[in-house]
Amino acid sequence: MNEQNRTPDVDLDVIVVGAGFAGLYLVHSCRQAGLSVRAFETGDGVGGTWYWNRYPGARCDVQSIDYQYSWDPELEHEWEWSERYATQPEILRYLNFVADKHDLRRDVQFSTRVEGAVWDDAERLWRITTDDGVETTCRYYVMASGCLSSMKDLDIAGAERFDGETYYTGRWPHEGVDFTGKRVAVIGTGSSAIQSIPIIASQASELTVFQRTPNFSLPARNGPVDDAKRSAVESDRDAYRHSARWSSVGVPLEQATDSALAVSDEARLARYEQAWQDGTIFSLTSAYNDLLLNPASNETAAEFVRSKIRSIVQDPATAEALCPTSYPIGTKRLCLDTNYYETFNEAHVRLVDLRSTPISEITESGIDVVDGDGATSYEFDAIVFATGFDAMTGAIVAVDIAGRDGAQLRDVWADGPQTYLGLMSHGFPNLFMVTGPQSPSVMSNMAVSIEQHVDWITAAIEHLRANGLDTIEPTQLAQDGWVTHTNDFADITLFPQANSWYMGANVPGKPRVVLPYLGGVDRYRGICDQVVERDHLGFELRGADRSVVNDGVVCRVQPDVMILLEMMAEMGLPSFDTMSPVEARAFSEAMSAANPPGPEVGDVVDGTLPAADGVTELAYRLYRPATPGPHPVTVYFHGGGWVIGNATSDDALCRDLCNQSDSVIVSVDYRHAPEARFPAAADDGFAATRWVAEHAEALGGRPGELAVAGWSAGANVAAVVAQRARDEGGPSLCGQVLLSPVTDCDFDRESYRENGDGYILTKALMTWFWDHYVDVEDRSDPRVSPLRAESLVGLPPAMIVTCEFDPLRDEGNAYAEALADAGVSVRHVVARGQIHTSIVAVGALLTGAPYRAEMAEALRGFFAATVTA
């Protein structure tokens, strides 16, 4: 290495904890970058997880041809896997082969445990203490300790009393165990238990499996590497590995584009059967695009697997006990097995369901369970504890890591991990984590995720050195934003419904928060690349005499909105402003036809009412709640920039508002531009509102309980109607709900500059709408720019929702502020991470639901206030 770049009083550039898949590649990568490096490894050999996990049947659940290094192309030719899913000994031989080939052991200190790490802010270095009492300093400290390397503490009373043999799947004896002729208990039915139970059963005279929560498991169908798989790799290795890096799970996989509920029962079962035959953990949950999002879709896959369990296990009671029913399939890691369910058909194997007969204690001779009002005792020669890991955070916080001002990482993470990109944590400069919490890690092919992290870390260090800097640390703002984004992604999925180790729920007292990033390997890689391309957005980089800070949040759009925008970009759809109005209307109707239907309501009635010109008939659609009437009435005006849309184009939103507000919703059309220019829409809106007020009783409404609502240009019409009703003799309105309203003709606002492109509604499209509807000289008229009304005093109470990434955001905010200044009661909600079109996407975008609920709640409040008054 180049000695002039070294600081004399620092022992090493990089210290790494762990010598598994991640640690070995880090050692190699640091060497290639000219960095001095040492890895500390607790074991006496390389391998990490594959050094410690030697239980019977231990295998990787990702196919070996995918679960391998790609950084050394020669390895692909020098090493050939014997099976689809290699056993632990073969994986360990592979890692030893890599270590030998690249002489990696000379930079690994074995049989050494890191006990403490303290950041020295004055010297800008880490002081690392190991269990031999030696302190070593380094600039950069990397935790490559693995996501599943810290066993969880036993929470079973009396475990230490047992006089027989005890074993832990996470720390299995290296010399192996022979259970021949023994009475064996296995506690747990997670992945390690599911892999080991068939093998233990083949040896033991009796095997009793104590199951806390049943797991979904698929047949691994292990054997030689598939010819098709091998051919896909060997025909173009670079392309295959590139595809893996930019896939959702780190394995090339065809992404489904349809819902499980959008196909016939026969087609769905056929696709599930194919996934069952494939023998991979990713095939089933990726069979449809909504299996981890929609409970009803998920249940179709869950019941398919349960039906397979019932068909395999002969005893009906045992089969039902093995069928998971308390969580959605895929929200706990799917298992792969070889004859797991078949094992319970053997006469010497029994299952004890701890949900109905929980363990009371472990005794000297065996295990006692509570059985009804009594107890049952089981005697054993050996107990195997397959009770799992303190996943993702356990190994990291097991080390005393003290950052700036002595802050302990375990204290900072007391309520859940706080990271930026799962790579670093604020207050802990130069501390990196490989596949740390809030990165894809365990949701992916770990080999791919490890390489991406190691490459990012090495590149970051090289960037610092090349620019005369020596520390890197995320800002608090960036970290808070990433934690929020990670949680937002989890909240649109079914994962929080499971008490899984993904959520930390398997460890008593551990905060119940989502631990991995659920946005996918490809999206995550793109985000990490974007951070670097944007001058290390969200990081502070320091040197001896300067600091470079580029503060900000990398992902601010809600995750389902982000996915929608990505899909729209991939589809390359034309923008409305490139079409004629007639073409735009046809295109809009075609797109609307593909939208999910709204919820069922009590009744739907279509009708017509007179337009303001006294000649034209305007269509309306009335939505009546299923509850007994009469009901309050809300007149709703659709969006579409005064040019497109109709009385049914916001059908799903109207249905949702109807049910949640318990009011009749009358969605009214209005004449469109350019055929009917300003003030046609405003005049029609006012005329329609008066007509509905006059016919409220006939429509199933209660006279005197009337509100207006609308979205976008429809919200503009509703706001104008409220002003005209005040000024032109009624009707009396008890409230107005305005979603993303157009309130002013001024485009010179920050939200137009920030959000004028890339969020579906663009500045160009708004210009197109305005040009079709109203002449420039008329645009300051309050009937189209209600913000410019002479007075806003005396208007009905308002609920205004503006969206963070909407060109119209600032004029909506301004209208809410102006109403409040005029003494109008205003409830103003800024929808975080939403775009102009997202809240109306009922059934498609989950994150808009809370705002729709608030809109309905506002309507209920308006009507209740009217009744009280």
Coordinates of N, CA, C and O in Angstrom, one line a residue, residues 139-192:
R139 N -9.0 3.4 11.3 CA -9.8 4.5 10.8 C -11.3 4.0 10.6 O -12.2 4.8 10.9
Y140 N -11.4 2.9 10.0 CA -12.7 2.4 9.6 C -13.0 1.0 10.2 O -12.2 0.1 10.2
Y141 N -14.2 0.9 10.8 CA -14.5 -0.3 11.6 C -15.8 -0.8 10.9 O -16.8 -0.2 10.8
V142 N -15.7 -2.1 10.5 CA -16.8 -2.7 9.8 C -17.3 -4.0 10.5 O -16.6 -4.9 10.8
M143 N -18.6 -4.0 10.8 CA -19.3 -5.1 11.4 C -19.8 -6.0 10.2 O -20.7 -5.7 9.6
A144 N -19.1 -7.1 10.1 CA -19.5 -8.1 9.1 C -19.8 -9.4 9.8 O -19.4 -10.5 9.5
S145 N -20.6 -9.3 10.9 CA -20.8 -10.3 11.9 C -22.0 -11.2 11.5 O -22.3 -12.1 12.3
G146 N -22.7 -10.9 10.5 CA -23.8 -11.8 10.0 C -25.1 -11.4 10.6 O -25.2 -10.9 11.8
C147 N -26.2 -11.7 9.9 CA -27.5 -11.4 10.3 C -28.1 -12.5 11.3 O -29.0 -12.2 12.1
L148 N -27.6 -13.7 11.1 CA -28.1 -14.8 11.9 C -27.0 -15.6 12.6 O -26.7 -16.7 12.4
S149 N -26.2 -14.8 13.4 CA -25.0 -15.4 14.1 C -25.1 -15.3 15.6 O -24.3 -15.9 16.3
S150 N -26.1 -14.6 16.1 CA -26.2 -14.4 17.5 C -27.5 -15.2 18.0 O -28.6 -14.8 17.7
M151 N -27.2 -16.3 18.7 CA -28.4 -17.1 19.1 C -29.2 -16.3 20.2 O -28.6 -15.6 21.0
K152 N -30.5 -16.4 20.1 CA -31.3 -15.8 21.2 C -31.2 -16.6 22.5 O -30.9 -17.8 22.5
D153 N -31.4 -15.9 23.6 CA -31.3 -16.5 24.9 C -32.5 -17.5 25.0 O -33.6 -17.1 24.6
L154 N -32.3 -18.6 25.7 CA -33.4 -19.5 26.0 C -34.4 -18.8 27.0 O -33.9 -18.2 28.0
D155 N -35.6 -19.0 26.7 CA -36.7 -18.4 27.6 C -37.6 -19.6 28.1 O -38.8 -19.4 28.2
I156 N -36.9 -20.7 28.4 CA -37.7 -21.9 28.8 C -37.2 -22.2 30.3 O -36.0 -22.5 30.5
A157 N -38.1 -22.2 31.2 CA -37.7 -22.5 32.6 C -37.1 -23.9 32.7 O -37.6 -24.8 32.2
G158 N -36.0 -23.9 33.5 CA -35.4 -25.2 33.9 C -34.5 -25.8 32.9 O -34.0 -26.9 33.0
A159 N -34.1 -25.1 31.8 CA -33.3 -25.6 30.7 C -32.0 -26.1 31.3 O -31.4 -27.1 30.8
E160 N -31.5 -25.4 32.3 CA -30.1 -25.8 32.8 C -30.2 -27.0 33.7 O -29.1 -27.6 34.0
R161 N -31.4 -27.5 34.0 CA -31.5 -28.6 35.0 C -31.4 -30.0 34.3 O -31.1 -31.0 34.9
F162 N -31.6 -30.0 33.0 CA -31.6 -31.3 32.3 C -30.3 -32.1 32.4 O -29.2 -31.5 32.1
D163 N -30.4 -33.4 32.8 CA -29.2 -34.2 33.0 C -28.7 -34.9 31.7 O -27.6 -35.4 31.7
G164 N -29.6 -34.9 30.7 CA -29.2 -35.5 29.5 C -28.3 -34.6 28.6 O -27.8 -33.6 29.0
E165 N -28.2 -35.0 27.3 CA -27.4 -34.3 26.4 C -28.3 -33.1 25.8 O -29.4 -33.2 25.6
T166 N -27.6 -31.9 25.7 CA -28.3 -30.8 25.1 C -27.5 -30.2 24.0 O -26.2 -30.2 24.0
Y167 N -28.2 -29.8 22.9 CA -27.5 -29.3 21.7 C -28.3 -28.1 21.2 O -29.5 -28.0 21.4
Y168 N -27.6 -27.2 20.6 CA -28.1 -26.0 20.0 C -27.8 -26.0 18.5 O -26.6 -26.2 18.1
T169 N -28.8 -25.8 17.6 CA -28.5 -25.9 16.2 C -27.6 -24.8 15.8 O -26.8 -25.0 14.8
G170 N -27.6 -23.7 16.5 CA -26.7 -22.6 16.1 C -25.2 -22.8 16.5 O -24.4 -22.0 16.1
R171 N -25.0 -23.8 17.4 CA -23.6 -24.0 17.9 C -23.4 -25.6 18.0 O -23.2 -26.1 19.1
W172 N -23.5 -26.2 16.9 CA -23.5 -27.7 16.9 C -22.1 -28.2 17.0 O -21.1 -27.6 16.5
P173 N -21.9 -29.3 17.8 CA -20.5 -29.8 17.9 C -19.9 -30.2 16.6 O -20.5 -30.8 15.7
H174 N -18.7 -29.8 16.4 CA -18.0 -30.0 15.1 C -17.8 -31.4 14.8 O -17.7 -31.8 13.6
E175 N -17.7 -32.3 15.8 CA -17.5 -33.7 15.6 C -18.8 -34.4 15.2 O -18.7 -35.6 14.9
G176 N -19.9 -33.7 15.3 CA -21.2 -34.3 15.0 C -21.8 -35.0 16.1 O -21.2 -35.2 17.2
V177 N -23.0 -35.5 16.0 CA -23.8 -36.2 17.1 C -24.5 -37.4 16.5 O -25.0 -37.3 15.4
D178 N -24.4 -38.5 17.2 CA -25.1 -39.7 16.8 C -26.3 -40.0 17.7 O -26.1 -40.2 18.9
F179 N -27.5 -39.9 17.2 CA -28.7 -40.1 18.1 C -29.3 -41.5 18.0 O -30.4 -41.8 18.5
T180 N -28.5 -42.4 17.5 CA -29.0 -43.8 17.3 C -29.5 -44.4 18.6 O -28.7 -44.3 19.6
G181 N -30.7 -44.8 18.6 CA -31.3 -45.5 19.8 C -31.7 -44.6 20.9 O -32.1 -45.0 22.0
K182 N -31.7 -43.2 20.7 CA -32.0 -42.3 21.8 C -33.3 -41.7 21.6 O -33.9 -41.6 20.5
R183 N -33.9 -41.3 22.8 CA -35.1 -40.6 22.8 C -34.8 -39.1 22.8 O -34.1 -38.5 23.6
V184 N -35.2 -38.4 21.7 CA -34.8 -37.1 21.4 C -36.0 -36.1 21.3 O -37.0 -36.5 20.8
A185 N -35.8 -34.9 21.9 CA -36.7 -33.9 21.8 C -36.1 -32.7 20.9 O -34.9 -32.4 21.1
V186 N -36.9 -32.2 20.0 CA -36.5 -31.0 19.3 C -37.5 -29.9 19.6 O -38.7 -30.1 19.4
I187 N -37.0 -28.8 20.2 CA -37.8 -27.7 20.5 C -37.7 -26.6 19.4 O -36.6 -26.0 19.3
G188 N -38.7 -26.3 18.7 CA -38.7 -25.4 17.6 C -39.0 -26.0 16.3 O -38.6 -27.2 16.0
T189 N -39.6 -25.2 15.4 CA -39.9 -25.7 14.0 C -39.6 -24.7 13.0 O -40.3 -24.5 12.0
G190 N -38.5 -24.0 13.2 CA -38.0 -23.0 12.2 C -37.1 -23.7 11.2 O -37.1 -25.0 11.1
S191 N -36.4 -23.0 10.4 CA -35.6 -23.5 9.3 C -34.7 -24.6 9.7 O -34.6 -25.7 9.1
S192 N -33.9 -24.4 10.8 CA -32.9 -25.3 11.2 C -33.5 -26.6 11.7 O -33.0 -27.7 11.5

